[in-house]
Amino acid sequence: MSESSRWTMPEMAGILSNKIPQDELKPGDHIYSWRNAYLYAHHGIYVGDGMVIHFTRAAGQEIGTGTVLDRFIFSSSPSHSSGSPCPRCGDQSRTEGVISSCLECFLCGGELYLFKYGVSPGVFIAKTRGGTCTIAPSDPPEHVLHRAKFLLQNGFGVYNIFKNNCEDFAIYCKTGLLVFTNVSVGRSGQATSFLAATTAIVSSPLRFLTTGVSGLAAVGFGVYCVSRYVSDIGVRRDVMKIPVERLILCPGPLESDEAATITDTSKEKGS
């Protein structure tokens, strides 16, 4: 293995787990916690003083079936681990949109993980579970905090599990990047992993490339990895950097060439 292709020790450790102690958190960190036996993760931005800004939909409304299945499978609403209202946050079980919660309510009894930015393609592929890292670099913490606090006051649009979810919110706060084409999936690594797995399963022509079980598994895994990679926010080309104030003035997809020239406002640049 060449010197340039070797993984560093932090990269190797990150492949195994993104778990982080609470005392290592820094304002502007993108954090997440797994829910319901690692079925999915809830994401947010740590803003300091034990508080997290995150995007959620009210309990029982996440996937919109109108049944108890909504709350059991996809509930991301914050709650206090003791089961009683949090003395700091109150009862947020029916709140929705961009909200601020204490770290304990955000974690909801789960463990704390740090979403990684600027990872190498090799590390990204090795982290086969989506929603844990991206190739895209993060902006400075002051830009991240400005976006998160601005959206806390102004909202982040309508929650959509595939196009505009909690991970999409956190990734936008960290990068300022938005998808500007009318595609079926947003920036969320969890959503793209789900679609990549579906693509690998239903790619009928690839079934004829091999007759063995191991060969079929290898082809399916290859399709899954490629689909995840090309959908990552750091690789795809249908994204642009949008100042957070622009989201309020002109919500929705921005498809004009002129929009691609938009740069961060002087406030985000810290001037």
Coordinates of C-alpha atoms in Angstrom, one line a residue:
M1 CA 0.0 0.0 0.0
S2 CA 1.4 3.4 -1.0
E3 CA 2.0 6.1 1.6
S4 CA -0.7 8.3 0.0
S5 CA -3.3 5.6 0.1
R6 CA -2.8 4.6 3.8
W7 CA -5.5 5.4 6.2
T8 CA -4.6 7.4 9.3
M9 CA -5.4 6.0 12.8
P10 CA -8.3 8.5 13.3
E11 CA -9.8 7.3 9.9
M12 CA -9.5 3.7 10.9
A13 CA -11.1 4.3 14.3
G14 CA -13.8 6.3 12.6
I15 CA -14.7 3.3 10.3
L16 CA -15.5 1.3 13.4
S17 CA -17.4 3.9 15.3
N18 CA -18.2 7.6 15.4
K19 CA -19.1 7.6 19.1
I20 CA -17.8 10.6 21.0
P21 CA -17.8 11.5 24.7
Q22 CA -20.0 14.5 25.6
D23 CA -17.0 16.4 27.1
E24 CA -15.4 16.4 23.6
L25 CA -18.3 18.2 22.0
K26 CA -17.7 21.6 20.4
P27 CA -20.2 24.2 19.3
G28 CA -21.0 23.6 15.6
D29 CA -20.6 19.8 15.7
H30 CA -23.1 17.8 13.7
I31 CA -24.2 15.0 16.1
Y32 CA -26.6 12.1 15.9
S33 CA -28.1 9.3 17.9
W34 CA -29.5 5.9 16.8
R35 CA -33.1 5.1 17.4
N36 CA -35.2 1.9 17.6
A37 CA -32.4 -0.7 17.5
Y38 CA -30.2 1.2 15.0
L39 CA -33.1 1.4 12.5
Y40 CA -32.4 5.1 11.8
A41 CA -30.6 8.0 13.4
H42 CA -31.7 11.5 14.5
H43 CA -29.4 14.4 13.7
G44 CA -28.8 17.9 15.0
I45 CA -26.3 20.7 15.5
Y46 CA -24.7 21.1 19.0
V47 CA -24.6 24.8 19.8
G48 CA -23.0 24.8 23.2
D49 CA -24.2 25.0 26.8
G50 CA -25.6 21.5 26.6
M51 CA -28.1 22.5 23.8
V52 CA -28.9 21.1 20.4
I53 CA -30.8 22.7 17.5
H54 CA -32.5 20.1 15.3
F55 CA -35.3 19.6 12.8
T56 CA -38.2 17.3 13.7
R57 CA -41.7 16.4 13.0
A58 CA -44.3 15.9 15.8
A59 CA -44.5 12.4 17.2
G60 CA -46.8 10.2 15.3
Q61 CA -46.5 12.2 12.0
E62 CA -43.0 11.3 10.7
I63 CA -44.1 9.0 7.8
G64 CA -47.7 10.1 7.7
T65 CA -49.5 6.7 7.8
G66 CA -51.8 8.0 10.6
T67 CA -51.2 4.8 12.6
V68 CA -49.2 3.8 15.6
L69 CA -46.5 2.6 13.1
D70 CA -45.5 6.2 12.6
R71 CA -44.4 6.8 16.2
F72 CA -42.9 3.3 16.7
I73 CA -40.7 3.3 13.6
F74 CA -39.7 6.9 12.9
S75 CA -40.4 9.1 15.9
S76 CA -37.6 11.6 16.3
S77 CA -39.4 13.9 18.7
P78 CA -37.2 14.8 21.7
S79 CA -38.0 13.3 25.1
H80 CA -36.5 13.1 28.6
S81 CA -35.1 9.7 29.5
S82 CA -36.9 9.7 32.8
G83 CA -40.3 9.8 31.0
S84 CA -41.3 13.0 32.8
P85 CA -41.1 16.5 31.2
C86 CA -37.6 17.9 31.1
P87 CA -37.1 20.8 33.6
R88 CA -35.0 22.6 31.0
C89 CA -37.0 21.9 27.8
G90 CA -40.5 21.1 29.0
D91 CA -42.6 18.6 27.1
Q92 CA -41.5 18.7 23.4
S93 CA -43.1 15.4 22.3
R94 CA -45.7 17.2 20.1
T95 CA -43.4 20.0 18.9
E96 CA -42.2 20.1 15.3
G97 CA -40.0 22.1 12.9
V98 CA -36.6 23.5 14.0
I99 CA -36.4 23.4 17.7
S100 CA -33.8 23.7 20.5
S101 CA -33.5 20.8 23.1
C102 CA -31.0 19.9 25.8
L103 CA -28.6 17.2 24.9
E104 CA -30.3 14.6 27.1
C105 CA -33.7 15.1 25.4
F106 CA -32.1 15.0 22.0
L107 CA -30.3 11.7 22.7
C108 CA -33.6 10.3 24.2
G109 CA -31.6 7.7 26.1
G110 CA -29.3 6.8 23.1
E111 CA -25.6 7.2 22.7
L112 CA -23.8 10.2 21.1
Y113 CA -22.1 10.1 17.7
L114 CA -20.2 12.7 15.7
F115 CA -21.0 13.0 11.9
K116 CA -17.7 13.2 10.0
Y117 CA -17.0 15.7 7.2
G118 CA -14.2 15.7 4.6
V119 CA -13.6 12.0 4.7
S120 CA -11.7 10.3 1.9
P121 CA -13.6 8.2 -0.7
G122 CA -12.2 5.1 0.8
V123 CA -13.4 5.8 4.2
F124 CA -16.8 6.8 2.9
I125 CA -17.2 3.5 1.0
A126 CA -16.0 1.6 4.0
K127 CA -18.7 3.2 6.2
T128 CA -21.4 1.1 4.6
R129 CA -24.1 2.5 6.8
G130 CA -25.3 5.8 5.4
G131 CA -25.9 8.9 7.6
T132 CA -22.5 8.8 9.3
C133 CA -20.1 10.8 7.2
T134 CA -19.7 12.8 3.9
I135 CA -16.9 13.6 1.5
A136 CA -18.0 17.3 1.6
P137 CA -16.0 19.6 3.8
S138 CA -17.5 21.5 6.7
D139 CA -17.7 25.3 6.9
P140 CA -16.2 27.1 10.0
P141 CA -18.1 26.7 13.2
E142 CA -19.3 30.4 13.2
H143 CA -21.0 29.8 9.9
V144 CA -22.6 26.6 11.1
L145 CA -23.9 28.2 14.3
H146 CA -25.3 31.2 12.4
R147 CA -27.3 29.0 10.0
A148 CA -28.6 26.8 12.8
K149 CA -29.7 29.8 15.0
F150 CA -31.2 31.6 12.0
L151 CA -33.3 28.6 11.0
L152 CA -34.4 28.1 14.6
Q153 CA -36.1 31.5 14.3
N154 CA -37.3 31.1 10.7
G155 CA -37.8 27.4 10.0
F156 CA -36.5 25.0 7.4
G157 CA -39.5 24.3 5.3
V158 CA -41.8 21.3 5.4
Y159 CA -40.4 18.1 6.9
N160 CA -40.1 15.2 4.3
I161 CA -38.5 12.0 5.3
F162 CA -36.7 11.6 1.9
K163 CA -36.2 15.2 0.7
N164 CA -36.0 17.4 3.8
N165 CA -35.3 15.6 7.1
C166 CA -33.2 16.1 10.2
E167 CA -30.0 15.0 8.5
D168 CA -30.6 17.3 5.6
F169 CA -31.0 20.2 8.1
A170 CA -27.7 19.4 9.8
I171 CA -25.8 18.9 6.6
Y172 CA -27.1 22.3 5.3
C173 CA -26.0 24.0 8.5
K174 CA -22.5 22.5 8.2
T175 CA -22.0 23.1 4.4
G176 CA -24.6 25.6 3.1
L177 CA -25.3 23.2 0.2
L178 CA -28.8 22.6 -1.2
V179 CA -30.0 20.3 -3.9
F180 CA -31.4 22.5 -6.7
T181 CA -32.9 19.9 -9.0
N182 CA -36.3 18.2 -8.5
V183 CA -34.9 14.8 -7.5
S184 CA -36.5 12.2 -5.3
V185 CA -33.9 12.4 -2.5
G186 CA -32.2 15.3 -0.7
R187 CA -28.8 15.4 1.1
S188 CA -29.5 12.7 3.7
G189 CA -27.1 9.8 3.7
Q190 CA -29.8 7.6 5.3
A191 CA -32.2 8.2 2.5
T192 CA -29.6 7.7 -0.2
S193 CA -28.5 4.4 1.4
F194 CA -32.1 3.2 1.4
L195 CA -32.5 4.0 -2.3
A196 CA -29.0 2.6 -3.0
A197 CA -30.0 -0.7 -1.4
T198 CA -33.2 -0.8 -3.4
T199 CA -31.3 -0.2 -6.6
A200 CA -28.9 -3.0 -5.8
I201 CA -31.8 -5.4 -5.2
V202 CA -33.9 -4.5 -8.2
S203 CA -31.0 -4.1 -10.8
S204 CA -32.3 -7.1 -12.9
P205 CA -29.7 -6.9 -15.7
L206 CA -26.9 -7.4 -13.2
R207 CA -28.3 -10.7 -12.1
F208 CA -27.1 -12.2 -15.3
L209 CA -23.5 -11.2 -14.8
T210 CA -22.9 -14.0 -12.4
T211 CA -24.5 -17.3 -11.4
G212 CA -22.9 -17.9 -8.0
V213 CA -24.4 -16.6 -4.8
S214 CA -21.1 -15.0 -3.8
G215 CA -20.8 -13.3 -7.2
L216 CA -24.3 -12.0 -7.0
A217 CA -23.7 -10.6 -3.5
A218 CA -20.5 -8.9 -4.8
V219 CA -22.2 -7.3 -7.7
G220 CA -25.1 -6.1 -5.5
F221 CA -22.7 -4.7 -3.0
G222 CA -20.8 -2.9 -5.8
V223 CA -24.0 -1.3 -7.1
Y224 CA -24.9 -0.3 -3.5
C225 CA -21.5 1.4 -2.9
V226 CA -21.5 3.2 -6.3
S227 CA -25.1 4.5 -5.8
R228 CA -24.2 5.8 -2.3
Y229 CA -21.0 7.5 -3.6
V230 CA -22.5 9.3 -6.5
S231 CA -25.4 10.5 -4.2
D232 CA -23.1 12.0 -1.6
I233 CA -23.4 15.8 -1.1
G234 CA -19.6 16.1 -1.7
V235 CA -19.7 14.4 -5.1
R236 CA -23.1 15.2 -6.7
R237 CA -23.3 18.2 -9.1
D238 CA -26.9 19.2 -8.5
V239 CA -26.1 21.2 -5.4
M240 CA -25.2 24.9 -4.8
K241 CA -24.2 27.0 -1.9
I242 CA -27.1 29.1 -0.7
P243 CA -26.9 31.8 2.0
V244 CA -29.3 30.9 4.8
E245 CA -31.2 34.2 4.4
R246 CA -32.0 33.2 0.8
L247 CA -34.0 30.3 2.1
I248 CA -36.5 32.6 3.6
L249 CA -36.7 35.1 0.7
C250 CA -36.9 32.4 -2.0
P251 CA -37.9 29.0 -0.6
G252 CA -37.9 25.9 -2.8
P253 CA -35.6 24.5 -5.5
L254 CA -33.3 27.1 -7.2
E255 CA -32.7 25.9 -10.8
S256 CA -31.4 29.0 -12.6
D257 CA -27.8 29.5 -13.6
E258 CA -27.8 32.8 -11.8
A259 CA -28.5 31.2 -8.5
A260 CA -25.3 29.2 -8.8
T261 CA -23.3 32.3 -8.4
I262 CA -24.7 33.1 -5.0
T263 CA -22.1 33.5 -2.3
D264 CA -22.4 33.6 1.4
T265 CA -23.6 36.9 2.9
S266 CA -21.2 39.1 4.8
K267 CA -22.7 38.0 8.1
E268 CA -21.9 34.3 7.3
K269 CA -18.4 35.4 6.4
G270 CA -18.0 37.0 9.8
S271 CA -17.3 40.4 8.4

